[in-house]
């Protein structure tokens, strides 16, 4: 298995090296480790995954952990994605109300003006061609979108399913524990092998020389009868609680017509990059009691 994290700047909530697993931009190879442990919890995890099919279509709801104070400095820390890998389409929505934030068709991303600071963009949509975007433009967009959302929309690969993330985690696992089993499914905690994580997570070629020196995150996988329903990632040593890390909940996506896109469109190259900033967060809790 190989991890292929996209280059990004660290947000206030998370370190880029820990986020190597976060956004699930993973290339899962066909070659599996022949000596993999299939006894105990590790065997139970693999057996559960063997019973699942990897979906072409799915939804994921992403939530970055930590205080709402972080919303004041890091935009788009929660959102929902609708992913259709068969058509290479991704729709990004506000997690709470379903408002469309962005649409991706293959290598072209359309960003709604609501992602930008007020009056920064006159058109309804900003068109971004990932095949031709330059480094300066990408840096601005990562600032506007935030580390979390940009990690999905600007990545070379489409978001991975929960099944792909779980399979890749199992392949570089050092230890697997079963945490619970209830009506929601069975939850496993996966401690990744540090050497394999360092080798697979990329290092300097993805823009962060410290990547290969970082200890791996701890992964929790919840599996029900039909899917990997949740993936939770936490920094090492902070396995309990939601003070750091992130969670991704997965669901099914029925085939259907893509949401319509109306309004004017401006190419990113037509805009003044110096005037592009993220919108103000409606959930910023700075000054509020925590």
PDB file of C-alpha atoms in Angstrom:
ATOM      1  CA  UNK A   1       0.000   0.000   0.000  1.00  0.00           C
ATOM      2  CA  UNK A   2       1.210   3.547  -0.463  1.00  0.00           C
ATOM      3  CA  UNK A   3       0.068   6.776   1.102  1.00  0.00           C
ATOM      4  CA  UNK A   4       0.084   9.808  -1.202  1.00  0.00           C
ATOM      5  CA  UNK A   5      -0.701  12.919   0.838  1.00  0.00           C
ATOM      6  CA  UNK A   6      -1.108  16.089  -1.167  1.00  0.00           C
ATOM      7  CA  UNK A   7       1.154  19.051  -0.296  1.00  0.00           C
ATOM      8  CA  UNK A   8      -0.524  21.520   1.994  1.00  0.00           C
ATOM      9  CA  UNK A   9       0.166  24.031   4.723  1.00  0.00           C
ATOM     10  CA  UNK A  10      -0.653  23.114   8.290  1.00  0.00           C
ATOM     11  CA  UNK A  11      -3.830  24.600   9.726  1.00  0.00           C
ATOM     12  CA  UNK A  12      -4.100  25.793  13.286  1.00  0.00           C
ATOM     13  CA  UNK A  13      -5.768  22.539  14.215  1.00  0.00           C
ATOM     14  CA  UNK A  14      -3.475  20.005  12.666  1.00  0.00           C
ATOM     15  CA  UNK A  15       0.070  19.300  11.636  1.00  0.00           C
ATOM     16  CA  UNK A  16       0.649  18.469   7.972  1.00  0.00           C
ATOM     17  CA  UNK A  17       2.600  15.336   8.822  1.00  0.00           C
ATOM     18  CA  UNK A  18      -0.220  13.976  10.953  1.00  0.00           C
ATOM     19  CA  UNK A  19      -2.647  14.860   8.159  1.00  0.00           C
ATOM     20  CA  UNK A  20      -0.908  12.441   5.814  1.00  0.00           C
ATOM     21  CA  UNK A  21      -3.776  10.048   6.455  1.00  0.00           C
ATOM     22  CA  UNK A  22      -6.420  12.673   6.970  1.00  0.00           C
ATOM     23  CA  UNK A  23      -7.794  13.429   3.600  1.00  0.00           C
ATOM     24  CA  UNK A  24      -7.505   9.908   2.375  1.00  0.00           C
ATOM     25  CA  UNK A  25      -5.716  10.779  -0.815  1.00  0.00           C
ATOM     26  CA  UNK A  26      -4.408   7.238  -0.964  1.00  0.00           C
ATOM     27  CA  UNK A  27      -3.219   5.021  -3.803  1.00  0.00           C
ATOM     28  CA  UNK A  28      -4.099   1.461  -2.722  1.00  0.00           C
ATOM     29  CA  UNK A  29      -1.913  -0.997  -4.625  1.00  0.00           C
ATOM     30  CA  UNK A  30      -3.079  -4.397  -5.784  1.00  0.00           C
ATOM     31  CA  UNK A  31      -0.171  -6.110  -4.072  1.00  0.00           C
ATOM     32  CA  UNK A  32      -1.088  -7.045  -0.496  1.00  0.00           C
ATOM     33  CA  UNK A  33       1.397  -8.090   2.160  1.00  0.00           C
ATOM     34  CA  UNK A  34       1.498 -11.872   2.136  1.00  0.00           C
ATOM     35  CA  UNK A  35       2.675 -12.142   5.715  1.00  0.00           C
ATOM     36  CA  UNK A  36      -0.129 -10.030   7.191  1.00  0.00           C
ATOM     37  CA  UNK A  37      -1.386 -11.067  10.618  1.00  0.00           C
ATOM     38  CA  UNK A  38      -4.825 -12.695  10.393  1.00  0.00           C
ATOM     39  CA  UNK A  39      -5.216 -13.680  14.034  1.00  0.00           C
ATOM     40  CA  UNK A  40      -6.961 -11.884  16.891  1.00  0.00           C
ATOM     41  CA  UNK A  41      -8.327  -8.352  16.334  1.00  0.00           C
ATOM     42  CA  UNK A  42      -6.145  -7.882  13.240  1.00  0.00           C
ATOM     43  CA  UNK A  43      -7.731 -10.960  11.708  1.00  0.00           C
ATOM     44  CA  UNK A  44     -11.191  -9.782  12.726  1.00  0.00           C
ATOM     45  CA  UNK A  45     -10.562  -6.437  11.030  1.00  0.00           C
ATOM     46  CA  UNK A  46      -9.402  -8.071   7.820  1.00  0.00           C
ATOM     47  CA  UNK A  47     -12.343 -10.473   7.861  1.00  0.00           C
ATOM     48  CA  UNK A  48     -14.766  -7.579   8.276  1.00  0.00           C
ATOM     49  CA  UNK A  49     -13.152  -5.725   5.374  1.00  0.00           C
ATOM     50  CA  UNK A  50     -13.192  -8.831   3.183  1.00  0.00           C
ATOM     51  CA  UNK A  51     -16.991  -8.871   3.477  1.00  0.00           C
ATOM     52  CA  UNK A  52     -17.336  -5.328   2.112  1.00  0.00           C
ATOM     53  CA  UNK A  53     -17.348  -4.045  -1.449  1.00  0.00           C
ATOM     54  CA  UNK A  54     -15.625  -0.758  -2.228  1.00  0.00           C
ATOM     55  CA  UNK A  55     -18.310   1.668  -3.460  1.00  0.00           C
ATOM     56  CA  UNK A  56     -18.105   3.849  -6.558  1.00  0.00           C
ATOM     57  CA  UNK A  57     -20.476   6.379  -4.991  1.00  0.00           C
ATOM     58  CA  UNK A  58     -20.543   7.540  -1.384  1.00  0.00           C
ATOM     59  CA  UNK A  59     -20.893  10.537   0.874  1.00  0.00           C
ATOM     60  CA  UNK A  60     -18.424  11.637   3.507  1.00  0.00           C
ATOM     61  CA  UNK A  61     -18.954  14.189   6.239  1.00  0.00           C
ATOM     62  CA  UNK A  62     -15.708  15.605   7.541  1.00  0.00           C
ATOM     63  CA  UNK A  63     -15.273  17.209  10.969  1.00  0.00           C
ATOM     64  CA  UNK A  64     -12.020  18.646  12.263  1.00  0.00           C
ATOM     65  CA  UNK A  65     -11.769  18.260  16.039  1.00  0.00           C
ATOM     66  CA  UNK A  66     -10.867  20.945  18.545  1.00  0.00           C
ATOM     67  CA  UNK A  67     -12.381  24.115  19.953  1.00  0.00           C
ATOM     68  CA  UNK A  68     -14.634  26.305  17.817  1.00  0.00           C
ATOM     69  CA  UNK A  69     -12.071  29.039  18.388  1.00  0.00           C
ATOM     70  CA  UNK A  70     -10.169  27.364  15.556  1.00  0.00           C
ATOM     71  CA  UNK A  71     -13.010  28.305  13.192  1.00  0.00           C
ATOM     72  CA  UNK A  72     -11.830  31.907  13.537  1.00  0.00           C
ATOM     73  CA  UNK A  73      -8.529  31.065  11.865  1.00  0.00           C
ATOM     74  CA  UNK A  74      -9.107  27.939   9.740  1.00  0.00           C
ATOM     75  CA  UNK A  75     -12.051  27.991   7.303  1.00  0.00           C
ATOM     76  CA  UNK A  76     -14.210  25.027   6.314  1.00  0.00           C
ATOM     77  CA  UNK A  77     -13.361  22.678   9.163  1.00  0.00           C
ATOM     78  CA  UNK A  78     -16.547  20.706   8.523  1.00  0.00           C
ATOM     79  CA  UNK A  79     -18.311  19.857   5.264  1.00  0.00           C
ATOM     80  CA  UNK A  80     -19.980  17.061   3.333  1.00  0.00           C
ATOM     81  CA  UNK A  81     -18.729  15.607   0.051  1.00  0.00           C
ATOM     82  CA  UNK A  82     -20.748  13.581  -2.445  1.00  0.00           C
ATOM     83  CA  UNK A  83     -18.313  11.450  -4.427  1.00  0.00           C
ATOM     84  CA  UNK A  84     -18.992   9.569  -7.664  1.00  0.00           C
ATOM     85  CA  UNK A  85     -15.766   7.887  -8.706  1.00  0.00           C
ATOM     86  CA  UNK A  86     -17.329   6.429 -11.855  1.00  0.00           C
ATOM     87  CA  UNK A  87     -17.870   9.914 -13.293  1.00  0.00           C
ATOM     88  CA  UNK A  88     -15.024  11.595 -11.351  1.00  0.00           C
ATOM     89  CA  UNK A  89     -17.423  14.080  -9.795  1.00  0.00           C
ATOM     90  CA  UNK A  90     -17.365  15.583  -6.299  1.00  0.00           C
ATOM     91  CA  UNK A  91     -19.923  17.976  -4.829  1.00  0.00           C
ATOM     92  CA  UNK A  92     -18.945  19.816  -1.644  1.00  0.00           C
ATOM     93  CA  UNK A  93     -21.713  21.064   0.623  1.00  0.00           C
ATOM     94  CA  UNK A  94     -22.179  22.820   3.930  1.00  0.00           C
ATOM     95  CA  UNK A  95     -22.556  19.957   6.396  1.00  0.00           C
ATOM     96  CA  UNK A  96     -25.490  21.491   8.260  1.00  0.00           C
ATOM     97  CA  UNK A  97     -27.815  22.620   5.473  1.00  0.00           C
ATOM     98  CA  UNK A  98     -26.542  21.063   2.237  1.00  0.00           C
ATOM     99  CA  UNK A  99     -25.749  24.340   0.475  1.00  0.00           C
ATOM    100  CA  UNK A 100     -23.400  23.680  -2.449  1.00  0.00           C
ATOM    101  CA  UNK A 101     -19.904  25.100  -1.902  1.00  0.00           C
ATOM    102  CA  UNK A 102     -18.003  23.589  -4.822  1.00  0.00           C
ATOM    103  CA  UNK A 103     -18.291  21.114  -7.667  1.00  0.00           C
ATOM    104  CA  UNK A 104     -15.487  19.100  -9.184  1.00  0.00           C
ATOM    105  CA  UNK A 105     -15.703  17.365 -12.566  1.00  0.00           C
ATOM    106  CA  UNK A 106     -12.485  15.496 -13.211  1.00  0.00           C
ATOM    107  CA  UNK A 107      -9.719  18.103 -13.181  1.00  0.00           C
ATOM    108  CA  UNK A 108     -11.972  21.163 -13.167  1.00  0.00           C
ATOM    109  CA  UNK A 109     -13.204  22.630  -9.878  1.00  0.00           C
ATOM    110  CA  UNK A 110     -15.959  25.238  -9.608  1.00  0.00           C
ATOM    111  CA  UNK A 111     -15.854  27.255  -6.374  1.00  0.00           C
ATOM    112  CA  UNK A 112     -18.948  29.152  -5.250  1.00  0.00           C
ATOM    113  CA  UNK A 113     -18.476  32.802  -4.368  1.00  0.00           C
ATOM    114  CA  UNK A 114     -19.712  32.083  -0.822  1.00  0.00           C
ATOM    115  CA  UNK A 115     -16.305  30.512  -0.104  1.00  0.00           C
ATOM    116  CA  UNK A 116     -14.641  33.898  -0.515  1.00  0.00           C
ATOM    117  CA  UNK A 117     -14.751  37.050   1.591  1.00  0.00           C
ATOM    118  CA  UNK A 118     -17.661  39.371   0.836  1.00  0.00           C
ATOM    119  CA  UNK A 119     -17.319  41.290  -2.441  1.00  0.00           C
ATOM    120  CA  UNK A 120     -14.053  39.514  -3.306  1.00  0.00           C
ATOM    121  CA  UNK A 121     -15.635  37.750  -6.291  1.00  0.00           C
ATOM    122  CA  UNK A 122     -18.271  39.333  -8.533  1.00  0.00           C
ATOM    123  CA  UNK A 123     -19.212  36.166 -10.422  1.00  0.00           C
ATOM    124  CA  UNK A 124     -21.251  33.314  -8.972  1.00  0.00           C
ATOM    125  CA  UNK A 125     -18.495  30.760  -9.552  1.00  0.00           C
ATOM    126  CA  UNK A 126     -14.711  30.652  -9.883  1.00  0.00           C
ATOM    127  CA  UNK A 127     -13.369  28.041 -12.309  1.00  0.00           C
ATOM    128  CA  UNK A 128     -10.091  26.301 -11.441  1.00  0.00           C
ATOM    129  CA  UNK A 129      -8.322  23.950 -13.853  1.00  0.00           C
ATOM    130  CA  UNK A 130      -6.102  21.663 -11.778  1.00  0.00           C
ATOM    131  CA  UNK A 131      -4.039  20.785 -14.859  1.00  0.00           C
ATOM    132  CA  UNK A 132      -2.779  24.325 -15.305  1.00  0.00           C
ATOM    133  CA  UNK A 133      -2.907  25.929 -11.846  1.00  0.00           C
ATOM    134  CA  UNK A 134       0.373  27.533 -10.784  1.00  0.00           C
ATOM    135  CA  UNK A 135       1.950  27.395  -7.338  1.00  0.00           C
ATOM    136  CA  UNK A 136       0.987  30.952  -6.364  1.00  0.00           C
ATOM    137  CA  UNK A 137      -2.663  30.415  -7.262  1.00  0.00           C
ATOM    138  CA  UNK A 138      -2.762  27.098  -5.452  1.00  0.00           C
ATOM    139  CA  UNK A 139      -1.322  28.687  -2.310  1.00  0.00           C
ATOM    140  CA  UNK A 140      -4.050  31.339  -2.358  1.00  0.00           C
ATOM    141  CA  UNK A 141      -6.787  28.751  -2.844  1.00  0.00           C
ATOM    142  CA  UNK A 142      -5.490  26.633   0.026  1.00  0.00           C
ATOM    143  CA  UNK A 143      -5.688  29.715   2.231  1.00  0.00           C
ATOM    144  CA  UNK A 144      -9.232  30.453   1.075  1.00  0.00           C
ATOM    145  CA  UNK A 145     -10.524  26.895   1.309  1.00  0.00           C
ATOM    146  CA  UNK A 146      -8.570  25.865   4.390  1.00  0.00           C
ATOM    147  CA  UNK A 147      -6.297  22.860   4.777  1.00  0.00           C
ATOM    148  CA  UNK A 148      -9.186  20.432   5.175  1.00  0.00           C
ATOM    149  CA  UNK A 149     -11.390  21.235   2.181  1.00  0.00           C
ATOM    150  CA  UNK A 150      -8.495  22.090  -0.144  1.00  0.00           C
ATOM    151  CA  UNK A 151      -6.960  18.704   0.627  1.00  0.00           C
ATOM    152  CA  UNK A 152      -9.906  17.117  -1.132  1.00  0.00           C
ATOM    153  CA  UNK A 153     -10.782  19.585  -3.884  1.00  0.00           C
ATOM    154  CA  UNK A 154      -7.235  20.373  -5.062  1.00  0.00           C
ATOM    155  CA  UNK A 155      -5.747  16.896  -4.683  1.00  0.00           C
ATOM    156  CA  UNK A 156      -4.710  14.950  -7.794  1.00  0.00           C
ATOM    157  CA  UNK A 157      -6.886  12.001  -6.769  1.00  0.00           C
ATOM    158  CA  UNK A 158     -10.547  11.842  -5.810  1.00  0.00           C
ATOM    159  CA  UNK A 159     -11.476  11.226  -2.154  1.00  0.00           C
ATOM    160  CA  UNK A 160     -11.074   7.624  -1.047  1.00  0.00           C
ATOM    161  CA  UNK A 161     -13.865   5.561   0.433  1.00  0.00           C
ATOM    162  CA  UNK A 162     -13.844   4.372   4.017  1.00  0.00           C
ATOM    163  CA  UNK A 163     -13.111   0.886   2.750  1.00  0.00           C
ATOM    164  CA  UNK A 164      -9.973   2.064   0.926  1.00  0.00           C
ATOM    165  CA  UNK A 165      -8.747   3.971   3.974  1.00  0.00           C
ATOM    166  CA  UNK A 166      -9.362   0.990   6.245  1.00  0.00           C
ATOM    167  CA  UNK A 167      -7.617  -1.430   3.883  1.00  0.00           C
ATOM    168  CA  UNK A 168      -4.579   0.833   3.596  1.00  0.00           C
ATOM    169  CA  UNK A 169      -4.472   1.265   7.383  1.00  0.00           C
ATOM    170  CA  UNK A 170      -4.652  -2.487   7.930  1.00  0.00           C
ATOM    171  CA  UNK A 171      -1.746  -3.034   5.559  1.00  0.00           C
ATOM    172  CA  UNK A 172       0.663  -0.895   7.580  1.00  0.00           C
ATOM    173  CA  UNK A 173      -0.741  -1.736  11.015  1.00  0.00           C
ATOM    174  CA  UNK A 174       1.584  -2.551  13.885  1.00  0.00           C
ATOM    175  CA  UNK A 175      -1.235  -3.355  16.301  1.00  0.00           C
ATOM    176  CA  UNK A 176      -5.018  -3.667  16.067  1.00  0.00           C
ATOM    177  CA  UNK A 177      -7.363  -3.485  19.051  1.00  0.00           C
ATOM    178  CA  UNK A 178     -11.111  -4.000  19.119  1.00  0.00           C
ATOM    179  CA  UNK A 179     -12.588  -1.148  21.165  1.00  0.00           C
ATOM    180  CA  UNK A 180     -16.304  -1.896  21.084  1.00  0.00           C
ATOM    181  CA  UNK A 181     -19.147  -3.709  19.368  1.00  0.00           C
ATOM    182  CA  UNK A 182     -22.701  -2.389  19.513  1.00  0.00           C
ATOM    183  CA  UNK A 183     -25.684  -1.525  17.349  1.00  0.00           C
ATOM    184  CA  UNK A 184     -23.540   0.906  15.350  1.00  0.00           C
ATOM    185  CA  UNK A 185     -21.012  -1.784  14.414  1.00  0.00           C
ATOM    186  CA  UNK A 186     -17.589  -2.831  15.596  1.00  0.00           C
ATOM    187  CA  UNK A 187     -14.835  -0.274  16.245  1.00  0.00           C
ATOM    188  CA  UNK A 188     -11.133  -1.049  15.877  1.00  0.00           C
ATOM    189  CA  UNK A 189      -8.135   1.050  16.866  1.00  0.00           C
ATOM    190  CA  UNK A 190      -5.195   0.716  14.483  1.00  0.00           C
ATOM    191  CA  UNK A 191      -1.695   1.682  15.566  1.00  0.00           C
ATOM    192  CA  UNK A 192       0.385   2.163  12.426  1.00  0.00           C
ATOM    193  CA  UNK A 193       3.901   0.831  12.029  1.00  0.00           C
ATOM    194  CA  UNK A 194       6.147   3.890  12.291  1.00  0.00           C
ATOM    195  CA  UNK A 195       8.762   2.723   9.773  1.00  0.00           C
ATOM    196  CA  UNK A 196       6.208   1.729   7.144  1.00  0.00           C
ATOM    197  CA  UNK A 197       4.234   4.908   7.704  1.00  0.00           C
ATOM    198  CA  UNK A 198       7.398   6.976   7.252  1.00  0.00           C
ATOM    199  CA  UNK A 199       8.281   5.095   4.081  1.00  0.00           C
ATOM    200  CA  UNK A 200       4.777   5.277   2.610  1.00  0.00           C
ATOM    201  CA  UNK A 201       3.811   8.835   3.559  1.00  0.00           C
ATOM    202  CA  UNK A 202       6.055  10.524   1.066  1.00  0.00           C
ATOM    203  CA  UNK A 203       8.530  12.806   2.806  1.00  0.00           C
ATOM    204  CA  UNK A 204      10.173  15.627   0.869  1.00  0.00           C
ATOM    205  CA  UNK A 205       8.520  14.845  -2.464  1.00  0.00           C
ATOM    206  CA  UNK A 206       5.187  16.110  -1.156  1.00  0.00           C
ATOM    207  CA  UNK A 207       6.555  19.396   0.058  1.00  0.00           C
ATOM    208  CA  UNK A 208       7.381  18.717   3.714  1.00  0.00           C
ATOM    209  CA  UNK A 209      10.806  17.261   4.562  1.00  0.00           C
ATOM    210  CA  UNK A 210       9.662  16.556   8.126  1.00  0.00           C
ATOM    211  CA  UNK A 211       6.874  14.266   6.932  1.00  0.00           C
ATOM    212  CA  UNK A 212       8.913  11.080   7.181  1.00  0.00           C
ATOM    213  CA  UNK A 213      10.138  11.948  10.702  1.00  0.00           C
ATOM    214  CA  UNK A 214       6.681  12.313  12.224  1.00  0.00           C
ATOM    215  CA  UNK A 215       5.159   9.552  14.357  1.00  0.00           C
ATOM    216  CA  UNK A 216       2.069   8.080  12.717  1.00  0.00           C
ATOM    217  CA  UNK A 217      -1.448   9.009  13.770  1.00  0.00           C
ATOM    218  CA  UNK A 218      -3.778   6.537  15.463  1.00  0.00           C
ATOM    219  CA  UNK A 219      -6.753   5.392  13.388  1.00  0.00           C
ATOM    220  CA  UNK A 220     -10.157   4.255  14.645  1.00  0.00           C
ATOM    221  CA  UNK A 221     -12.405   2.419  12.200  1.00  0.00           C
ATOM    222  CA  UNK A 222     -16.106   1.701  12.755  1.00  0.00           C
ATOM    223  CA  UNK A 223     -17.534  -0.991  10.489  1.00  0.00           C
ATOM    224  CA  UNK A 224     -21.215  -1.917  10.254  1.00  0.00           C
ATOM    225  CA  UNK A 225     -22.944  -4.538   8.122  1.00  0.00           C
ATOM    226  CA  UNK A 226     -22.604  -2.606   4.865  1.00  0.00           C
ATOM    227  CA  UNK A 227     -19.660  -0.191   5.050  1.00  0.00           C
ATOM    228  CA  UNK A 228     -16.840   1.411   6.949  1.00  0.00           C
ATOM    229  CA  UNK A 229     -19.115   4.008   8.514  1.00  0.00           C
ATOM    230  CA  UNK A 230     -16.551   6.173  10.304  1.00  0.00           C
ATOM    231  CA  UNK A 231     -12.826   6.855  10.324  1.00  0.00           C
ATOM    232  CA  UNK A 232     -11.344   8.869  13.195  1.00  0.00           C
ATOM    233  CA  UNK A 233      -7.739  10.055  13.120  1.00  0.00           C
ATOM    234  CA  UNK A 234      -5.922  11.341  16.201  1.00  0.00           C
ATOM    235  CA  UNK A 235      -2.333  12.396  16.858  1.00  0.00           C
ATOM    236  CA  UNK A 236      -0.233   9.852  18.771  1.00  0.00           C
ATOM    237  CA  UNK A 237      -0.619  10.156  22.518  1.00  0.00           C
ATOM    238  CA  UNK A 238      -4.017  11.858  22.195  1.00  0.00           C
ATOM    239  CA  UNK A 239      -6.156   8.829  21.476  1.00  0.00           C
ATOM    240  CA  UNK A 240      -8.935   9.799  23.895  1.00  0.00           C
ATOM    241  CA  UNK A 241     -11.252  12.739  23.371  1.00  0.00           C
ATOM    242  CA  UNK A 242     -11.696  15.117  20.460  1.00  0.00           C
ATOM    243  CA  UNK A 243      -9.211  17.858  21.315  1.00  0.00           C
ATOM    244  CA  UNK A 244      -7.238  17.122  18.138  1.00  0.00           C
ATOM    245  CA  UNK A 245      -7.552  15.132  14.934  1.00  0.00           C
ATOM    246  CA  UNK A 246     -10.606  14.677  12.731  1.00  0.00           C
ATOM    247  CA  UNK A 247     -13.476  12.306  11.949  1.00  0.00           C
ATOM    248  CA  UNK A 248     -15.004  11.235   8.643  1.00  0.00           C
ATOM    249  CA  UNK A 249     -18.485   9.672   8.506  1.00  0.00           C
ATOM    250  CA  UNK A 250     -19.399   7.728   5.376  1.00  0.00           C
ATOM    251  CA  UNK A 251     -22.795   7.033   3.845  1.00  0.00           C
ATOM    252  CA  UNK A 252     -24.383   5.824   0.628  1.00  0.00           C
ATOM    253  CA  UNK A 253     -25.015   8.003  -2.418  1.00  0.00           C
ATOM    254  CA  UNK A 254     -27.767   7.062  -4.832  1.00  0.00           C
ATOM    255  CA  UNK A 255     -27.253   7.623  -8.565  1.00  0.00           C
ATOM    256  CA  UNK A 256     -28.843  10.881  -9.571  1.00  0.00           C
ATOM    257  CA  UNK A 257     -28.571  14.103 -11.456  1.00  0.00           C
ATOM    258  CA  UNK A 258     -25.860  16.494 -10.372  1.00  0.00           C
ATOM    259  CA  UNK A 259     -27.156  19.650  -8.688  1.00  0.00           C
ATOM    260  CA  UNK A 260     -27.658  22.427 -11.240  1.00  0.00           C
ATOM    261  CA  UNK A 261     -25.133  25.227 -11.456  1.00  0.00           C
ATOM    262  CA  UNK A 262     -26.495  28.633 -12.393  1.00  0.00           C
ATOM    263  CA  UNK A 263     -24.954  32.073 -12.538  1.00  0.00           C
ATOM    264  CA  UNK A 264     -21.873  33.654 -14.047  1.00  0.00           C
ATOM    265  CA  UNK A 265     -18.414  32.062 -14.111  1.00  0.00           C
ATOM    266  CA  UNK A 266     -14.959  33.658 -13.914  1.00  0.00           C
ATOM    267  CA  UNK A 267     -11.697  31.815 -14.468  1.00  0.00           C
ATOM    268  CA  UNK A 268      -9.262  32.013 -11.568  1.00  0.00           C
ATOM    269  CA  UNK A 269      -6.714  33.681 -13.846  1.00  0.00           C
ATOM    270  CA  UNK A 270      -9.078  36.635 -14.339  1.00  0.00           C
ATOM    271  CA  UNK A 271      -9.087  37.491 -10.626  1.00  0.00           C
ATOM    272  CA  UNK A 272      -6.678  39.504  -8.503  1.00  0.00           C
ATOM    273  CA  UNK A 273      -5.155  36.879  -6.202  1.00  0.00           C
ATOM    274  CA  UNK A 274      -4.177  39.537  -3.672  1.00  0.00           C
ATOM    275  CA  UNK A 275      -7.873  40.253  -3.059  1.00  0.00           C
ATOM    276  CA  UNK A 276      -8.916  36.656  -2.379  1.00  0.00           C
ATOM    277  CA  UNK A 277      -9.480  35.763   1.261  1.00  0.00           C
ATOM    278  CA  UNK A 278     -11.673  33.210   3.038  1.00  0.00           C
ATOM    279  CA  UNK A 279     -15.162  34.166   4.123  1.00  0.00           C
ATOM    280  CA  UNK A 280     -15.768  34.972   7.779  1.00  0.00           C
ATOM    281  CA  UNK A 281     -16.836  31.955   9.785  1.00  0.00           C
ATOM    282  CA  UNK A 282     -20.323  31.892  11.228  1.00  0.00           C
ATOM    283  CA  UNK A 283     -19.175  29.451  13.909  1.00  0.00           C
ATOM    284  CA  UNK A 284     -16.215  31.416  15.262  1.00  0.00           C
ATOM    285  CA  UNK A 285     -16.377  31.196  19.058  1.00  0.00           C
ATOM    286  CA  UNK A 286     -13.620  33.672  19.875  1.00  0.00           C
ATOM    287  CA  UNK A 287     -14.580  35.404  23.083  1.00  0.00           C
ATOM    288  CA  UNK A 288     -17.358  32.917  23.793  1.00  0.00           C
ATOM    289  CA  UNK A 289     -17.254  30.676  26.867  1.00  0.00           C
ATOM    290  CA  UNK A 290     -15.941  27.226  26.039  1.00  0.00           C
TER     291      UNK A 290
END
